[in-house]
Coordinates of N, CA, C and O in Angstrom, one line a residue:
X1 N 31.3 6.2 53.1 CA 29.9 6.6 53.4 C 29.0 5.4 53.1 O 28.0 5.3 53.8
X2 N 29.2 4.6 52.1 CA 28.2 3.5 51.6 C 28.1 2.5 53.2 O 27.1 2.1 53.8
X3 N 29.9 2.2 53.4 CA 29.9 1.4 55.1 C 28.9 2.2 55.5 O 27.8 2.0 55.0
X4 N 28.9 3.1 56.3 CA 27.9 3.8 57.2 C 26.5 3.2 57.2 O 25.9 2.6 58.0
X5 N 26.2 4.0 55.5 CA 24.6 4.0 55.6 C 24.1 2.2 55.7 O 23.1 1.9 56.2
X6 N 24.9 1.4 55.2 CA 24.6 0.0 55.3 C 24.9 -0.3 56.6 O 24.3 -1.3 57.0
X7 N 25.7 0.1 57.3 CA 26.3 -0.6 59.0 C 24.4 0.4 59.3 O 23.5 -0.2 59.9
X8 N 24.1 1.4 59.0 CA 22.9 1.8 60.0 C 21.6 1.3 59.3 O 20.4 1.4 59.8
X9 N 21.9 0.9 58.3 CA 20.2 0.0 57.2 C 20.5 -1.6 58.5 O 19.7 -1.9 59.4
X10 N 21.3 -2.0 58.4 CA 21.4 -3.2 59.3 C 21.2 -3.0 60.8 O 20.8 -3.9 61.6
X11 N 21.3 -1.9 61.2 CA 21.2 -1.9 62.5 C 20.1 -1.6 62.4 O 19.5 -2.2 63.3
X12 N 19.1 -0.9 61.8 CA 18.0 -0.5 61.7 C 16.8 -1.8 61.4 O 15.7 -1.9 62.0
X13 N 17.2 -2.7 60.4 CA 16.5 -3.6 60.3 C 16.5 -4.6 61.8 O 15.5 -5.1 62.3
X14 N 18.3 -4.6 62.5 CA 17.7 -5.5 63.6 C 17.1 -4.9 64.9 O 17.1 -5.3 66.1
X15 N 16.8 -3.7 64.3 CA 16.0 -3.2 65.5 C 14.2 -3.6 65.3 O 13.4 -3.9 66.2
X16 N 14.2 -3.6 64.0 CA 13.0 -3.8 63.6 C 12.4 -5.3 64.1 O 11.2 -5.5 64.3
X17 N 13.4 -6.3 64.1 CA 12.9 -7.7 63.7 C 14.0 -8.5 65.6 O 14.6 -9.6 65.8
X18 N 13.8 -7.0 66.4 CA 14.2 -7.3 67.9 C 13.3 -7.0 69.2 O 13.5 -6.8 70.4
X19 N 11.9 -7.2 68.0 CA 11.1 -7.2 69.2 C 10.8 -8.0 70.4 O 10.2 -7.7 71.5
X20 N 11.4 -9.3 69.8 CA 11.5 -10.2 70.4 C 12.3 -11.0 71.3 O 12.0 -12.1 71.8
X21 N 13.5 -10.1 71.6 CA 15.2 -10.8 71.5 C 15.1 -11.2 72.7 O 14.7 -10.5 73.6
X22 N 15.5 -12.7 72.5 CA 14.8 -13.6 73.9 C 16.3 -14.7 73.7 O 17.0 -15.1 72.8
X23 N 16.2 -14.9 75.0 CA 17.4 -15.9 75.2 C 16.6 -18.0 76.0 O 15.6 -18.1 76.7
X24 N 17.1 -18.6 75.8 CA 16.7 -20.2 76.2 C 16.5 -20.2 77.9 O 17.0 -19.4 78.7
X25 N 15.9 -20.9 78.1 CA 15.7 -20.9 79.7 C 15.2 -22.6 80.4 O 14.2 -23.1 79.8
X26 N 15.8 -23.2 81.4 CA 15.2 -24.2 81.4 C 14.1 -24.0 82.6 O 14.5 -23.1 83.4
X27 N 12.9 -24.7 82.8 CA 11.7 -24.6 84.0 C 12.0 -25.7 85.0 O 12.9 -26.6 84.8
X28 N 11.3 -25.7 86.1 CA 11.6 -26.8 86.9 C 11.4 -28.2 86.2 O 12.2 -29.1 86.3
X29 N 10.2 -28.2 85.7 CA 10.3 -29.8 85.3 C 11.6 -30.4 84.2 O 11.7 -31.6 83.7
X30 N 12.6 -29.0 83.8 CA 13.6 -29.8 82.8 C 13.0 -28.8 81.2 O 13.9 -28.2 80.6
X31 N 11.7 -28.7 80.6 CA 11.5 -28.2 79.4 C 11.7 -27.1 79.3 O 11.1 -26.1 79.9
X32 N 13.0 -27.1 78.2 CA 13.3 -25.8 77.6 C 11.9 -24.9 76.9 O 11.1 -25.4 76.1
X33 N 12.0 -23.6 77.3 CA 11.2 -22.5 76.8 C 11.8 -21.6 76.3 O 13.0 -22.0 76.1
X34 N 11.8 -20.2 75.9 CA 12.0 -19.0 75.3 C 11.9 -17.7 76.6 O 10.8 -17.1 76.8
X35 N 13.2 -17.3 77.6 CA 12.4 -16.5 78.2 C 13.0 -14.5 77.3 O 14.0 -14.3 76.6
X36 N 12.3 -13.8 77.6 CA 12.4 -12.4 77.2 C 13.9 -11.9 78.4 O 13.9 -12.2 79.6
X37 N 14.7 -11.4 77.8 CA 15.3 -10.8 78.7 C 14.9 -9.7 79.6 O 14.0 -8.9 79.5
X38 N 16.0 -9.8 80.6 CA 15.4 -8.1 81.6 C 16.0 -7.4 81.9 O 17.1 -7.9 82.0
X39 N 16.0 -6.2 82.4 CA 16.8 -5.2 82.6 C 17.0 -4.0 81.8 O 16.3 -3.9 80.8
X40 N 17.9 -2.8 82.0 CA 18.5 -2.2 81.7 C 19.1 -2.6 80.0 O 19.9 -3.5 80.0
X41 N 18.7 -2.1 78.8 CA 19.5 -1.8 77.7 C 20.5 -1.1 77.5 O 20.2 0.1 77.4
X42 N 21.6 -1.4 77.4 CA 22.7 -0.3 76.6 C 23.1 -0.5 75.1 O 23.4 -1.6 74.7
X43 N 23.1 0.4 74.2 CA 23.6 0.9 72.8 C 24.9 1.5 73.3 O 25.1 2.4 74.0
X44 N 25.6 0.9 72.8 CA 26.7 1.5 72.7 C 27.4 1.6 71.3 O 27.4 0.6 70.6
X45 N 27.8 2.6 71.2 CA 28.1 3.2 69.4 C 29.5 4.0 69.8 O 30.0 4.7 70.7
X46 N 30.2 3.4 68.2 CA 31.7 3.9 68.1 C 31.8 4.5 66.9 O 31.0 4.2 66.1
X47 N 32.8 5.5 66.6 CA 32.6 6.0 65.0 C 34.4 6.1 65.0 O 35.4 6.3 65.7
X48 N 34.2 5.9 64.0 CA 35.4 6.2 63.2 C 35.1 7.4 61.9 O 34.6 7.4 60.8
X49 N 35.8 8.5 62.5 CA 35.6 9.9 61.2 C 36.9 9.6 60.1 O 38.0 9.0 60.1
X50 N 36.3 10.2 59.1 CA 36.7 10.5 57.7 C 37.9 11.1 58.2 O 37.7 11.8 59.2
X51 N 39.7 10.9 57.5 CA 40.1 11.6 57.6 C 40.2 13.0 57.8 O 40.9 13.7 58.6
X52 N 39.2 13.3 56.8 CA 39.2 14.9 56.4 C 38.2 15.8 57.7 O 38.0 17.0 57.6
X53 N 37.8 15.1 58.5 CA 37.0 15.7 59.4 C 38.0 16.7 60.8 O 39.0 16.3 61.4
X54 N 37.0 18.0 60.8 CA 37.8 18.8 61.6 C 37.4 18.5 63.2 O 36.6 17.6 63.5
X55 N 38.2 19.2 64.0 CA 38.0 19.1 65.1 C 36.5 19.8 65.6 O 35.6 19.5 66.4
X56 N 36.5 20.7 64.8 CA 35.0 21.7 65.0 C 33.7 21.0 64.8 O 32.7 21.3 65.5
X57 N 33.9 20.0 63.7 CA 32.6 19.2 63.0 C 32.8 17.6 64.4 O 31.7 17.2 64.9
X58 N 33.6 17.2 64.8 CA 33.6 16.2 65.4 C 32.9 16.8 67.0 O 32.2 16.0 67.7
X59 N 33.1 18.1 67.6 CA 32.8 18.9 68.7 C 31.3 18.7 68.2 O 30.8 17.7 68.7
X60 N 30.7 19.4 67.4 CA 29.2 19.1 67.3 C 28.5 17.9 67.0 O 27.4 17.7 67.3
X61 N 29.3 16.8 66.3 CA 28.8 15.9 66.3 C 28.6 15.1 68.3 O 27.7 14.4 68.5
X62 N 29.6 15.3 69.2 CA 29.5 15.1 70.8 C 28.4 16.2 70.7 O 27.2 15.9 70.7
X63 N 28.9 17.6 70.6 CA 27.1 18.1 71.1 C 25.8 17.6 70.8 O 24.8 17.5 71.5
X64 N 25.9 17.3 69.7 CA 24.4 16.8 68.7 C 24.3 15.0 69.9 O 23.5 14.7 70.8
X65 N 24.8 14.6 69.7 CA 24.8 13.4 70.3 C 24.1 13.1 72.0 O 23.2 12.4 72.5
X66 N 25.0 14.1 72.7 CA 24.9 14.5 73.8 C 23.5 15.3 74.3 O 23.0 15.3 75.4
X67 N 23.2 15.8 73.4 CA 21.9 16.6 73.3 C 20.5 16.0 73.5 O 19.4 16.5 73.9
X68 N 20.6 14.7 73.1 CA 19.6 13.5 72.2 C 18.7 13.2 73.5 O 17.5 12.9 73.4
X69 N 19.4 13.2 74.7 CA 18.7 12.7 76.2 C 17.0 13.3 76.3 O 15.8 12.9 76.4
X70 N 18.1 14.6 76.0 CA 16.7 16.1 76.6 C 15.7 16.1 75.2 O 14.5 16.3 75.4
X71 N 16.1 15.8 74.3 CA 14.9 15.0 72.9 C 14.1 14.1 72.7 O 13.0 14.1 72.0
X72 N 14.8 13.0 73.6 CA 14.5 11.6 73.4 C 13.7 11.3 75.1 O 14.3 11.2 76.2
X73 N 12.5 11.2 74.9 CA 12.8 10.5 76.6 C 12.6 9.5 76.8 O 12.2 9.3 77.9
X74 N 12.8 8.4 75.9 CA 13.0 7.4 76.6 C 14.7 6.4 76.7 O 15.0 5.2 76.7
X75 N 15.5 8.0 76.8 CA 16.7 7.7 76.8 C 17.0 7.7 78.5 O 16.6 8.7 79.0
X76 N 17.5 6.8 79.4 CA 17.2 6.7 80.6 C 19.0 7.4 81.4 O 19.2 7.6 82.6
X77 N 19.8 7.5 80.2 CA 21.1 7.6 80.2 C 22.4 7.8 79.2 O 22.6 6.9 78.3
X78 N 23.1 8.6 79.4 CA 24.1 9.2 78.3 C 25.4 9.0 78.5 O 25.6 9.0 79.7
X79 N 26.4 8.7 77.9 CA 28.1 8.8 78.7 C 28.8 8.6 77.0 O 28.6 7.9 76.0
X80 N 29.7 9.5 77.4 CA 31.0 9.0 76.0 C 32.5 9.8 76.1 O 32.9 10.8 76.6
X81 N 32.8 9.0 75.7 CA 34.5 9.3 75.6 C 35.0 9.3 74.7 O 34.6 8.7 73.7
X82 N 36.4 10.4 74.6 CA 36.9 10.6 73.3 C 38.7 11.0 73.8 O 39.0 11.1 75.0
X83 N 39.4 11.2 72.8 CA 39.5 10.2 72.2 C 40.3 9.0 72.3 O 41.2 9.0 73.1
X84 N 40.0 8.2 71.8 CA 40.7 6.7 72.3 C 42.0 6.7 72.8 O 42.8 7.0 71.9
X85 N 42.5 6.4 74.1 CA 43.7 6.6 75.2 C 44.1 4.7 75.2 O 45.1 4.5 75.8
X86 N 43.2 3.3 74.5 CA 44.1 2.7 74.9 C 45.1 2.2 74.5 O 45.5 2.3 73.3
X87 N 45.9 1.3 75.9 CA 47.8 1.6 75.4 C 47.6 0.0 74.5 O 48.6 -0.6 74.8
X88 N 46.6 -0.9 73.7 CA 46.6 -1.7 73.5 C 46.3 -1.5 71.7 O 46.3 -2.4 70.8
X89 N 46.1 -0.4 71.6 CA 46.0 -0.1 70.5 C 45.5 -1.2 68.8 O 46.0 -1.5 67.7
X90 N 44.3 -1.3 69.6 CA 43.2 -2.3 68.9 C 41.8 -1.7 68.7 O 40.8 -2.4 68.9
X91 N 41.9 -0.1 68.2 CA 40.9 0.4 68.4 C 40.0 0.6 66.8 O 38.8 1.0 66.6
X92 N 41.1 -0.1 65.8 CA 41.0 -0.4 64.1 C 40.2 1.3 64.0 O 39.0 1.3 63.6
X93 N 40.9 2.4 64.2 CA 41.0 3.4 63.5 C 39.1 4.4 64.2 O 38.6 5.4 63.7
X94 N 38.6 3.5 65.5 CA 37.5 4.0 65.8 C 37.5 4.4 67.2 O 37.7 3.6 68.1
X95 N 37.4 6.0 67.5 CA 38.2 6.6 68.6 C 36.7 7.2 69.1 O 37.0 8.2 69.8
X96 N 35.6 6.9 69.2 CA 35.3 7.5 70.0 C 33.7 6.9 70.2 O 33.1 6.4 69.2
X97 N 33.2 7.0 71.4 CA 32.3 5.6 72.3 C 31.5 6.3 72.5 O 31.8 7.4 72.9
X98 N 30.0 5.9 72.2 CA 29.2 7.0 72.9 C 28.2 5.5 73.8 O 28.3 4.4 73.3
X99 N 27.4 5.6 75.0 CA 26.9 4.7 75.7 C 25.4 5.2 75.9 O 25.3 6.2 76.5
X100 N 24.2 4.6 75.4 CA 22.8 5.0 75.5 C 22.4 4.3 76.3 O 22.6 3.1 76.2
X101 N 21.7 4.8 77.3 CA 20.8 3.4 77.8 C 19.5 3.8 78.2 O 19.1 4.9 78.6
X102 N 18.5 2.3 78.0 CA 17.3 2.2 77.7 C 16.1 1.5 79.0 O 16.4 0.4 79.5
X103 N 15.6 1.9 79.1 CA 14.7 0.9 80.4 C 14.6 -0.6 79.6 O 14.7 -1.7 80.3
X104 N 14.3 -0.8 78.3 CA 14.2 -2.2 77.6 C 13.8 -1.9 76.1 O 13.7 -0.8 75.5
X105 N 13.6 -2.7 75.8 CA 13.9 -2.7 73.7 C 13.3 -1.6 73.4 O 13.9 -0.6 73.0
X106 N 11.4 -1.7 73.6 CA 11.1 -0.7 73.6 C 11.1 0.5 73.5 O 10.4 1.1 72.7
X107 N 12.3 1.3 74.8 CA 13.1 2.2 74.4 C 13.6 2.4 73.1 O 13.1 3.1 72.2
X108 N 14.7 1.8 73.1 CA 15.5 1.3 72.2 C 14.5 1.6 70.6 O 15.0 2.3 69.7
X109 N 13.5 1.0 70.6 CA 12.5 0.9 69.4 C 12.3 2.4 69.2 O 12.3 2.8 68.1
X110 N 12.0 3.4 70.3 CA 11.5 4.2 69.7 C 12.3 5.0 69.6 O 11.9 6.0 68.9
X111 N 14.0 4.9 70.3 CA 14.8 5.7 69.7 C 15.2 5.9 68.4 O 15.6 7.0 67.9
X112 N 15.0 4.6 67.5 CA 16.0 4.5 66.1 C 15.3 5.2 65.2 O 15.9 5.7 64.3
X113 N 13.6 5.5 65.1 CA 12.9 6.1 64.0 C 12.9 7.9 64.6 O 12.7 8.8 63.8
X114 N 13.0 7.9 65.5 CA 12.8 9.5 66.5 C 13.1 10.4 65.8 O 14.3 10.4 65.5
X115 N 12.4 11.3 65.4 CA 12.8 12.5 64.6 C 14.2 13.2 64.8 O 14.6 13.8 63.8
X116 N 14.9 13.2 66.1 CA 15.9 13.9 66.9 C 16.5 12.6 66.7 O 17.1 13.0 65.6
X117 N 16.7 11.8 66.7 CA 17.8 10.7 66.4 C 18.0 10.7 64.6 O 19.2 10.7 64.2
X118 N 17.1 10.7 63.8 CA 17.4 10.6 62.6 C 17.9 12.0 61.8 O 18.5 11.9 60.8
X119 N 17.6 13.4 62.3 CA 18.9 14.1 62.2 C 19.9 14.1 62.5 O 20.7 14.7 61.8
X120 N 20.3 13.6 63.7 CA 21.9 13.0 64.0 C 22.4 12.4 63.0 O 23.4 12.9 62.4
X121 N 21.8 10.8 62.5 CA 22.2 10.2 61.7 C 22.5 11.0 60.6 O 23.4 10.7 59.9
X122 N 21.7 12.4 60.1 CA 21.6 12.7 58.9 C 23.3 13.4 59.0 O 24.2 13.1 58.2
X123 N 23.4 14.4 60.1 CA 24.7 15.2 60.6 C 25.4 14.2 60.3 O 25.8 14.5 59.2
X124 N 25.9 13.0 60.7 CA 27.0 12.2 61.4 C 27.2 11.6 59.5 O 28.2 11.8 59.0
X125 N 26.2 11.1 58.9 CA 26.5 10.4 57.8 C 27.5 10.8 57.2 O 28.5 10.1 57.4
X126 N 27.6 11.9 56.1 CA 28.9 12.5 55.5 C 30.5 12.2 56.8 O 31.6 11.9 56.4
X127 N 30.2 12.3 57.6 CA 31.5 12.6 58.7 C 31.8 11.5 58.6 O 33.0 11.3 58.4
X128 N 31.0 10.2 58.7 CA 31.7 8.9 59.4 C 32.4 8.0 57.9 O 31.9 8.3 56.8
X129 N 33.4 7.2 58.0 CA 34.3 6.4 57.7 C 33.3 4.9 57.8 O 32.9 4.1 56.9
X130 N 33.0 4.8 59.7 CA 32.4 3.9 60.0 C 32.0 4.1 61.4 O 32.3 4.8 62.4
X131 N 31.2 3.2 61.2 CA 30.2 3.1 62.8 C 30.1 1.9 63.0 O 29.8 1.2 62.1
X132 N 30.4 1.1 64.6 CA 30.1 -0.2 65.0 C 28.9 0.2 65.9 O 28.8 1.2 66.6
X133 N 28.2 -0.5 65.8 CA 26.9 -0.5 67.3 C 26.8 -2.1 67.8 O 26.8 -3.2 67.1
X134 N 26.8 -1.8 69.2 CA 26.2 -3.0 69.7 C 25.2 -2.6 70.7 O 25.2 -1.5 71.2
X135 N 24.1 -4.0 71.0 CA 23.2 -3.4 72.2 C 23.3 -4.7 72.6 O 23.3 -5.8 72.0
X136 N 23.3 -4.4 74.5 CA 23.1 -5.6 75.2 C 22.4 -5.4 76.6 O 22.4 -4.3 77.2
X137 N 21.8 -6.5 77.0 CA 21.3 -6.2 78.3 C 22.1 -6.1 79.6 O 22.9 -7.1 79.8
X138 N 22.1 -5.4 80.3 CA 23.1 -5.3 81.3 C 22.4 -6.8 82.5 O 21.3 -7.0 82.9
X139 N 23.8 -7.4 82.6 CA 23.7 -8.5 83.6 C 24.1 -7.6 85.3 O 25.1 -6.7 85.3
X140 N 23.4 -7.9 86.3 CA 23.9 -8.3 87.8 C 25.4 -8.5 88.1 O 26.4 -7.8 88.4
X141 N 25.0 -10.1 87.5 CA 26.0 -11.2 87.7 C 26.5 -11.8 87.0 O 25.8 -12.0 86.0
X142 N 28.0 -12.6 86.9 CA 28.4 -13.5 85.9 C 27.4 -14.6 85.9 O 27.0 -15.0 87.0
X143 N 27.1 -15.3 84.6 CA 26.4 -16.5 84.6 C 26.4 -17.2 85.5 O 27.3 -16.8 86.3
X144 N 26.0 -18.0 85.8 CA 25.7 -19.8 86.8 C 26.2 -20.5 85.7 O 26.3 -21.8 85.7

């Protein structure tokens, strides 16, 4: 439980200090600048449950989760899967994906303090083992 609440104090601070999250860019004349990324955000979150968790508490924890769209509106998109099927079995004990997505940080910003998101966290805390989160912008295309 201590992993958890510190994997979400950290995620929570770099939401805080991601208002900014900007990638290098060069201009025509050659000088590098700072540009803001664009597009589509996705959160995507994995948990790994406590042994001792039943199948009944992990069902509500997908309801509660799944719920968050019709709460949250500036959730633009929902999707998750359970439980972990690959035959590669590198999943370090974390079986199940949930996928948020966001029009841009913003979103994103106002999902993590949201009253309907932070009873989730409150539900989900005792249950989890561990939680991985990543957030990234959805690219088009592979790089140039």
């Amino acid at each position: 439980m201590h992993t958890l609440i510190l994997t979400l104090a950290i995620a929570l601070t770099f939401l805080a200090g991601c208002q900014s999250n900007q990638h290098m860019a060069d201009d025509a004349s050659g000088a590098t600048h700072v540009a803001a990324p664009t597009g589509m955000l996705r959160h995507v979150v994995q948990f790994k449950f406590n042994e001792d968790v039943t199948d009944e508490q992990i069902a509500e924890v997908e309801r509660e989760f799944a719920a968050l769209p019709d709460r949250i509106d500036t959730i633009r998109g929902f999707e998750y899967g359970h439980t972990d099927i690959s035959m590669e079995n590198l999943n370090k004990g974390f079986t199940h994906c949930f996928i948020v997505t966001f029009d841009d940080m913003a979103g994103l910003e106002v999902y993590g303090p949201h009253p309907a998101h932070q009873e989730f966290v409150a539900l989900i805390g005792p249950l989890l083992d561990e939680a991985f989160v990543v957030d990234y912008y959805v690219r088009d295309s592979a790089p140039e």
